Structure formats: C-alpha cells, structure tokens
C-alpha cells in the first residue's frame, strides 16, 4: 500500500505541498484499549481481521492490570473499549468498573449481536447500570446491505439487541445511557453523512422496528487487513487510494483521533490509533508500553503517518468519533 501512490502524492508529501504543519499529539483525552481480535462475527470490512478464530489474541491478565493502573496514572477523560468484540474478554467488566471508579466516561464498541449470546444475557443491563456509552456498528438502516457486509441474520439480531437496549433506557436522550450508531459505506464509497441522513435513519428504524438511538456517526472503510485484501482481489487498491487522495480535506486534520488518543494493543504496546496498531506502526517508533508510559512522554510527540491516513482525512474526515472536519 505504501507504493500504491506516486511519491509526490503520499501523505507526507501532500502535507508539505499544502504548506500544512505535521500535526502532533496534544493532551491525552482517550485511552483506547484493544482487548483482542476475538469476535462472534467475521465482517467483510473489518480492519482488524476479527473473528471466532482469534481467541489466542486476547489481552493477558498482566496487561489488563497495567491498563487499570494507567487509568489512575494518565487520568483520561474517556476509556474506549474495542476489539474484536471487547465484551468477550473475561476481564471486560473489571475494566469498565475500574474506569468508572476513576470517573472516566466509558465507551463500548459493540457489534450488537454479541448482546444476544446466552453467556452474556445480563451484559446489556450491566452496561446500563455502569452508564456506559454504546457505540454500535450498523452499516445501513436496512437488512440487505447490513447482511451482505456482516452475514445473514445480522440485521434481525441487531434490531433485537437495539430493542433490548431501548428497553433499558438507551437511545432515549439520556446522556447516562447514550446509544450511538456507527455506519460505514458499502465498498469503495466515502462516508458522507448529513443531519438529513441522521433524520432518515431515525425515521426508518422507528418505522421498521420501533428502535431509537441518540446519534449517528460514520467511518470510511480503511484500506487495512480484510478490506485491503478485498481491494487487492478486485484490483482496486490504487483506485481506492486515489479516491481518498483526491478527497483529502486539510480541515479534517484538526479533529484526527491520533492527536488525543492513545491506542493500547493486547500485548501492551502503544500506538497513535487503532489503524496504526493493525499496521504495526508503533507510537513514534517507541518500544514504551502501557506499563511505563507517562503524560510527559506523550505531549507534543510526532504521529506515525502513512498512506492509510488518507482514509481519515478524506471528505468529512473519519475517526472513531465520526467526522473530523471543522468545515
């Protein structure tokens, strides 16, 4: 992928040609913990290659304890739990409780269907009790495209899980039980959500299933892992990167998640973002781990860039919190 664009069009060169300063890390706001790639699903667009075969990738107990200690030392405003399906980690609830004890806002990156597993039948109630924000993956507000990306029956299971969350107070405008849906486009299209899209999603889900949610955010498909393999099979790698490059938006740089997020891998290694983690591009080339990192070591540190960063700076911009553009 590094050679899929001419040298004068790579990410670093694009910044230089636009007279744009290299953004650096600012004050830490989000501690994002990737608990491993184990998942009860195997979605075609997944950038972490998650699935039921990934049990061996789960975060070890020793690293879990280091993350809990880091919550007190680094004092992030937000603890963001992701995977895979982070809820499948046996220490998931311990991490939630530890973060809440530190008064952190907790986000659970949820695929929805995991809430229906018999072994986790009380999980939704636990999340509501701990006031965890749920950021739930739902590609589109319809069955056909959702099942095409995520497997047959996903739509029906997702709706059932959303109805369960609504019954627990999620999606009703309560900031303590916030339900955010995250959409990603089908294939090689850019995510371009507007307030009209949010209104349309709310109307369609309400009419189809009586489902409510609080917010809708979008994520461009990143040319990494499983989606990159699909692009390679179809011979579309160059075309997709050219699309992202052509849609580069300098105003999307300001809100990039790599500026205030610390991404922690299951082995404790540190990265600027979840995407760099999947590409094994460590934080500033450092071998520092979550066990020893300090706030002083993070401030004003260079960010590890690559051509995949066009995915986060195309169009509206794209991040784990949605659009990044300031205009």
Short mmCIF file of C-alpha atoms in Angstrom, two decimals:
data_model
loop_
_atom_site.label_atom_id
_atom_site.label_comp_id
_atom_site.label_asym_id
_atom_site.label_seq_id
_atom_site.Cartn_x
_atom_site.Cartn_y
_atom_site.Cartn_z
CA UNK A 1 0.00 0.00 0.00
CA UNK A 2 2.93 2.35 0.67
CA UNK A 3 3.82 2.23 -3.03
CA UNK A 4 0.26 2.39 -4.38
CA UNK A 5 0.57 6.16 -4.87
CA UNK A 6 3.41 8.10 -6.56
CA UNK A 7 5.92 9.55 -4.11
CA UNK A 8 4.72 13.10 -4.70
CA UNK A 9 1.19 12.04 -3.71
CA UNK A 10 1.95 10.18 -0.48
CA UNK A 11 0.60 11.53 2.78
CA UNK A 12 3.77 13.30 3.93
CA UNK A 13 4.25 14.93 0.51
CA UNK A 14 0.61 16.07 0.43
CA UNK A 15 1.06 17.84 3.76
CA UNK A 16 4.24 19.53 2.55
CA UNK A 17 2.74 20.62 -0.77
CA UNK A 18 -0.19 22.19 1.06
CA UNK A 19 2.09 24.04 3.47
CA UNK A 20 0.46 22.10 6.29
CA UNK A 21 2.35 21.51 9.53
CA UNK A 22 2.73 17.95 10.71
CA UNK A 23 0.10 17.61 13.43
CA UNK A 24 1.50 16.46 16.75
CA UNK A 25 -0.08 14.79 19.72
CA UNK A 26 -1.92 17.09 22.11
CA UNK A 27 -3.15 16.41 25.66
CA UNK A 28 -4.40 12.86 26.18
CA UNK A 29 -8.19 12.58 26.23
CA UNK A 30 -8.97 8.99 25.20
CA UNK A 31 -7.36 5.77 26.38
CA UNK A 32 -8.45 3.17 23.83
CA UNK A 33 -7.89 -0.45 24.82
CA UNK A 34 -7.97 -3.15 22.16
CA UNK A 35 -8.78 -6.27 24.16
CA UNK A 36 -8.05 -8.65 21.31
CA UNK A 37 -9.46 -9.75 17.96
CA UNK A 38 -11.86 -12.40 19.24
CA UNK A 39 -15.34 -11.76 17.85
CA UNK A 40 -18.54 -13.71 17.33
CA UNK A 41 -18.73 -12.22 13.81
CA UNK A 42 -16.49 -12.02 10.75
CA UNK A 43 -17.42 -8.87 8.80
CA UNK A 44 -16.12 -8.25 5.28
CA UNK A 45 -14.99 -4.67 6.03
CA UNK A 46 -13.24 -5.40 9.35
CA UNK A 47 -9.88 -3.62 9.60
CA UNK A 48 -8.64 -5.81 12.48
CA UNK A 49 -9.32 -9.24 10.91
CA UNK A 50 -11.52 -10.13 13.90
CA UNK A 51 -13.44 -13.38 14.15
CA UNK A 52 -14.21 -16.52 16.18
CA UNK A 53 -10.74 -17.89 15.32
CA UNK A 54 -8.89 -15.13 17.19
CA UNK A 55 -9.14 -16.34 20.79
CA UNK A 56 -5.36 -16.52 21.07
CA UNK A 57 -5.10 -12.72 20.63
CA UNK A 58 -6.87 -11.76 23.87
CA UNK A 59 -5.18 -9.30 26.25
CA UNK A 60 -3.34 -11.10 29.07
CA UNK A 61 -4.30 -10.52 32.71
CA UNK A 62 -0.97 -8.80 33.41
CA UNK A 63 -1.66 -6.22 30.67
CA UNK A 64 -5.22 -5.73 31.95
CA UNK A 65 -3.78 -4.83 35.35
CA UNK A 66 -1.30 -2.44 33.71
CA UNK A 67 -4.20 -0.74 31.88
CA UNK A 68 -6.13 -0.36 35.13
CA UNK A 69 -3.09 1.22 36.77
CA UNK A 70 -2.66 3.52 33.75
CA UNK A 71 -6.20 4.84 34.16
CA UNK A 72 -5.21 6.31 37.51
CA UNK A 73 -1.78 7.49 36.31
CA UNK A 74 -2.81 9.05 32.97
CA UNK A 75 -6.29 10.24 34.04
CA UNK A 76 -8.01 10.05 30.64
CA UNK A 77 -11.45 11.60 30.30
CA UNK A 78 -12.58 8.61 28.22
CA UNK A 79 -11.80 4.89 28.28
CA UNK A 80 -12.73 3.32 24.95
CA UNK A 81 -13.02 -0.49 24.88
CA UNK A 82 -12.70 -2.12 21.49
CA UNK A 83 -11.75 -5.38 19.77
CA UNK A 84 -12.93 -7.70 18.18
CA UNK A 85 -15.90 -7.88 20.42
CA UNK A 86 -14.43 -6.44 23.63
CA UNK A 87 -17.29 -7.88 25.68
CA UNK A 88 -15.94 -11.40 25.05
CA UNK A 89 -12.84 -10.68 27.12
CA UNK A 90 -13.20 -12.25 30.60
CA UNK A 91 -11.93 -9.04 32.27
CA UNK A 92 -14.21 -6.67 30.31
CA UNK A 93 -16.40 -5.86 33.31
CA UNK A 94 -13.37 -5.35 35.54
CA UNK A 95 -12.08 -2.73 33.12
CA UNK A 96 -15.46 -1.00 32.98
CA UNK A 97 -15.72 -0.85 36.78
CA UNK A 98 -12.13 0.40 37.14
CA UNK A 99 -12.71 3.17 34.61
CA UNK A 100 -15.95 4.26 36.23
CA UNK A 101 -14.23 4.35 39.64
CA UNK A 102 -11.83 6.87 38.08
CA UNK A 103 -14.85 8.89 36.85
CA UNK A 104 -13.97 8.14 33.23
CA UNK A 105 -16.63 8.13 30.55
CA UNK A 106 -16.63 4.58 29.15
CA UNK A 107 -17.37 3.61 25.54
CA UNK A 108 -18.14 0.06 24.47
CA UNK A 109 -17.55 -0.59 20.75
CA UNK A 110 -20.33 -3.12 20.32
CA UNK A 111 -21.37 -5.21 17.31
CA UNK A 112 -24.86 -5.58 18.89
CA UNK A 113 -25.21 -9.29 18.14
CA UNK A 114 -22.84 -10.13 21.00
CA UNK A 115 -25.53 -8.94 23.43
CA UNK A 116 -27.70 -11.90 22.41
CA UNK A 117 -25.18 -14.60 23.32
CA UNK A 118 -26.62 -16.78 26.13
CA UNK A 119 -23.45 -16.40 28.23
CA UNK A 120 -23.83 -12.59 28.11
CA UNK A 121 -27.58 -12.32 28.68
CA UNK A 122 -27.09 -9.86 31.57
CA UNK A 123 -24.48 -7.73 29.79
CA UNK A 124 -26.83 -5.04 28.48
CA UNK A 125 -28.21 -4.46 31.99
CA UNK A 126 -24.64 -4.21 33.32
CA UNK A 127 -23.74 -1.59 30.71
CA UNK A 128 -26.83 0.44 31.61
CA UNK A 129 -26.04 0.21 35.31
CA UNK A 130 -22.48 1.44 34.75
CA UNK A 131 -23.68 4.23 32.41
CA UNK A 132 -21.53 3.01 29.53
CA UNK A 133 -21.99 4.68 26.16
CA UNK A 134 -22.61 2.10 23.46
CA UNK A 135 -21.20 2.81 20.01
CA UNK A 136 -22.89 0.14 17.94
CA UNK A 137 -21.93 -0.97 14.44
CA UNK A 138 -24.76 -0.92 11.93
CA UNK A 139 -23.66 -0.46 8.32
CA UNK A 140 -27.01 0.68 6.94
CA UNK A 141 -30.63 1.09 8.15
CA UNK A 142 -31.79 -1.89 6.11
CA UNK A 143 -31.46 -5.65 6.09
CA UNK A 144 -29.99 -6.40 2.66
CA UNK A 145 -26.83 -4.28 2.81
CA UNK A 146 -26.27 -5.00 6.51
CA UNK A 147 -26.43 -8.77 6.00
CA UNK A 148 -24.22 -8.50 2.91
CA UNK A 149 -21.42 -6.92 4.94
CA UNK A 150 -21.86 -8.79 8.20
CA UNK A 151 -23.53 -12.12 7.44
CA UNK A 152 -27.05 -13.49 7.07
CA UNK A 153 -29.31 -12.80 10.01
CA UNK A 154 -27.22 -9.89 11.31
CA UNK A 155 -29.93 -7.32 10.68
CA UNK A 156 -32.58 -9.22 12.61
CA UNK A 157 -30.21 -9.88 15.52
CA UNK A 158 -29.04 -6.24 15.56
CA UNK A 159 -32.62 -4.98 15.73
CA UNK A 160 -33.39 -7.37 18.58
CA UNK A 161 -30.35 -6.08 20.50
CA UNK A 162 -31.31 -2.45 19.85
CA UNK A 163 -34.82 -3.10 21.14
CA UNK A 164 -33.29 -4.62 24.27
CA UNK A 165 -31.11 -1.53 24.77
CA UNK A 166 -34.08 0.79 24.25
CA UNK A 167 -35.97 -1.08 26.96
CA UNK A 168 -33.05 -0.37 29.33
CA UNK A 169 -33.20 3.38 28.64
CA UNK A 170 -30.65 3.62 25.83
CA UNK A 171 -31.43 5.86 22.87
CA UNK A 172 -33.93 7.97 24.79
CA UNK A 173 -31.86 11.14 25.09
CA UNK A 174 -30.39 10.24 28.50
CA UNK A 175 -26.68 11.22 28.50
CA UNK A 176 -26.01 8.44 31.01
CA UNK A 177 -27.26 5.80 28.57
CA UNK A 178 -26.14 7.12 25.23
CA UNK A 179 -26.62 4.94 22.14
CA UNK A 180 -24.57 5.94 19.09
CA UNK A 181 -24.78 4.08 15.79
CA UNK A 182 -21.70 3.86 13.58
CA UNK A 183 -22.19 3.35 9.84
CA UNK A 184 -19.68 2.52 7.16
CA UNK A 185 -20.31 2.68 3.41
CA UNK A 186 -20.56 -0.32 1.15
CA UNK A 187 -17.32 -0.92 -0.75
CA UNK A 188 -15.24 1.92 -2.15
CA UNK A 189 -17.56 4.83 -1.42
CA UNK A 190 -16.77 7.62 1.04
CA UNK A 191 -18.85 8.16 4.14
CA UNK A 192 -20.69 11.46 3.80
CA UNK A 193 -23.35 11.75 6.50
CA UNK A 194 -25.51 14.85 6.94
CA UNK A 195 -28.15 15.84 9.50
CA UNK A 196 -30.69 14.74 6.88
CA UNK A 197 -29.15 11.25 6.92
CA UNK A 198 -29.46 11.08 10.69
CA UNK A 199 -33.11 12.10 10.47
CA UNK A 200 -33.74 9.49 7.76
CA UNK A 201 -32.07 6.74 9.81
CA UNK A 202 -34.13 7.66 12.86
CA UNK A 203 -37.34 7.63 10.84
CA UNK A 204 -36.61 4.30 9.12
CA UNK A 205 -35.57 2.46 12.27
CA UNK A 206 -38.52 3.82 14.19
CA UNK A 207 -40.97 2.82 11.45
CA UNK A 208 -39.42 -0.61 10.80
CA UNK A 209 -38.76 -1.75 14.35
CA UNK A 210 -39.68 0.97 16.84
CA UNK A 211 -35.96 1.49 17.51
CA UNK A 212 -34.50 4.77 18.79
CA UNK A 213 -30.90 6.00 19.02
CA UNK A 214 -29.16 9.20 20.04
CA UNK A 215 -26.53 9.89 17.38
CA UNK A 216 -25.22 8.63 14.04
CA UNK A 217 -21.55 8.73 13.09
CA UNK A 218 -19.68 7.38 10.08
CA UNK A 219 -16.37 5.75 9.32
CA UNK A 220 -14.65 5.45 5.94
CA UNK A 221 -13.59 1.93 5.08
CA UNK A 222 -9.87 1.79 5.83
CA UNK A 223 -7.51 0.09 3.35
CA UNK A 224 -6.24 -2.27 6.03
CA UNK A 225 -6.48 -6.02 6.76
CA UNK A 226 -9.67 -7.67 5.44
CA UNK A 227 -10.89 -4.70 3.40
CA UNK A 228 -7.41 -4.27 1.87
CA UNK A 229 -7.44 -7.96 0.92
CA UNK A 230 -10.78 -7.42 -0.81
CA UNK A 231 -9.36 -4.41 -2.68
CA UNK A 232 -6.36 -6.49 -3.74
CA UNK A 233 -8.56 -9.34 -5.00
CA UNK A 234 -10.64 -6.88 -7.02
CA UNK A 235 -7.61 -4.94 -8.27
CA UNK A 236 -8.91 -1.73 -6.70
CA UNK A 237 -6.13 -0.75 -4.29
CA UNK A 238 -4.72 2.04 -6.46
CA UNK A 239 -8.17 3.30 -7.43
CA UNK A 240 -9.33 3.48 -3.82
CA UNK A 241 -6.21 5.26 -2.59
CA UNK A 242 -6.52 7.73 -5.48
CA UNK A 243 -10.13 8.33 -4.44
CA UNK A 244 -9.05 9.02 -0.85
CA UNK A 245 -6.15 11.20 -2.01
CA UNK A 246 -8.43 13.22 -4.29
CA UNK A 247 -10.84 13.81 -1.42
CA UNK A 248 -8.12 14.96 1.00
CA UNK A 249 -9.52 17.70 3.24
CA UNK A 250 -6.98 19.80 5.22
CA UNK A 251 -9.75 20.81 7.63
CA UNK A 252 -10.11 17.17 8.64
CA UNK A 253 -6.63 17.22 10.23
CA UNK A 254 -7.73 19.17 13.30
CA UNK A 255 -10.03 16.51 14.71
CA UNK A 256 -7.95 13.41 13.99
CA UNK A 257 -8.23 10.90 16.80
CA UNK A 258 -4.47 10.24 16.78
CA UNK A 259 -3.96 13.70 18.30
CA UNK A 260 -5.61 12.96 21.66
CA UNK A 261 -5.99 9.17 21.74
CA UNK A 262 -3.59 6.53 23.00
CA UNK A 263 -4.28 3.13 21.45
CA UNK A 264 -3.16 0.15 23.53
CA UNK A 265 -2.70 -3.26 21.92
CA UNK A 266 -3.48 -6.54 23.62
CA UNK A 267 0.24 -7.00 24.34
CA UNK A 268 0.54 -3.55 25.95
CA UNK A 269 2.33 -1.89 23.03
CA UNK A 270 1.28 1.70 22.24
CA UNK A 271 0.06 3.29 19.02
CA UNK A 272 -1.33 6.64 17.84
CA UNK A 273 -4.55 4.99 16.68
CA UNK A 274 -6.24 1.65 16.18
CA UNK A 275 -5.35 1.67 12.47
CA UNK A 276 -1.64 2.12 13.14
CA UNK A 277 -1.93 -0.71 15.63
CA UNK A 278 -3.22 -3.06 12.92
CA UNK A 279 -0.35 -1.98 10.63
CA UNK A 280 2.21 -2.41 13.43
CA UNK A 281 3.32 1.23 13.31
CA UNK A 282 4.13 1.92 16.98
CA UNK A 283 3.89 5.27 18.71
CA UNK A 284 6.78 7.35 17.38
CA UNK A 285 8.74 4.15 16.81
CA UNK A 286 8.81 3.72 20.59
CA UNK A 287 9.04 0.43 22.48
CA UNK A 288 7.38 2.04 25.52
CA UNK A 289 4.39 0.10 26.86
CA UNK A 290 1.26 0.96 28.83
CA UNK A 291 3.08 -0.21 31.96
CA UNK A 292 5.52 2.71 31.93
CA UNK A 293 4.17 5.49 29.67
CA UNK A 294 3.70 8.91 31.29
CA UNK A 295 1.78 12.00 30.20
CA UNK A 296 5.06 13.87 29.75
CA UNK A 297 6.18 11.28 27.18
CA UNK A 298 3.00 11.78 25.15
CA UNK A 299 2.75 15.56 24.84
CA UNK A 300 3.86 17.12 21.52
CA UNK A 301 5.09 13.80 20.19
CA UNK A 302 5.25 13.14 16.44
CA UNK A 303 2.48 10.99 14.94
CA UNK A 304 3.32 7.97 12.80
CA UNK A 305 1.84 8.68 9.35
CA UNK A 306 1.21 6.54 6.27
CA UNK A 307 -0.92 6.48 3.13
CA UNK A 308 -3.76 4.89 5.11
CA UNK A 309 -4.11 8.29 6.83
CA UNK A 310 -5.89 9.49 3.69
CA UNK A 311 -8.78 7.36 4.92
CA UNK A 312 -9.17 9.59 7.98
CA UNK A 313 -8.71 12.88 6.09
CA UNK A 314 -10.95 12.27 3.07
CA UNK A 315 -14.19 14.21 2.71
CA UNK A 316 -15.71 14.91 6.11
CA UNK A 317 -12.83 13.15 7.81
CA UNK A 318 -13.23 9.87 9.62
CA UNK A 319 -12.48 8.74 13.15
CA UNK A 320 -13.80 6.60 15.97
CA UNK A 321 -15.87 9.67 16.93
CA UNK A 322 -17.15 10.29 13.42
CA UNK A 323 -16.39 13.26 11.14
CA UNK A 324 -13.26 15.29 11.93
CA UNK A 325 -13.62 18.24 9.56
CA UNK A 326 -14.08 21.72 11.03
CA UNK A 327 -15.81 22.96 7.93
#
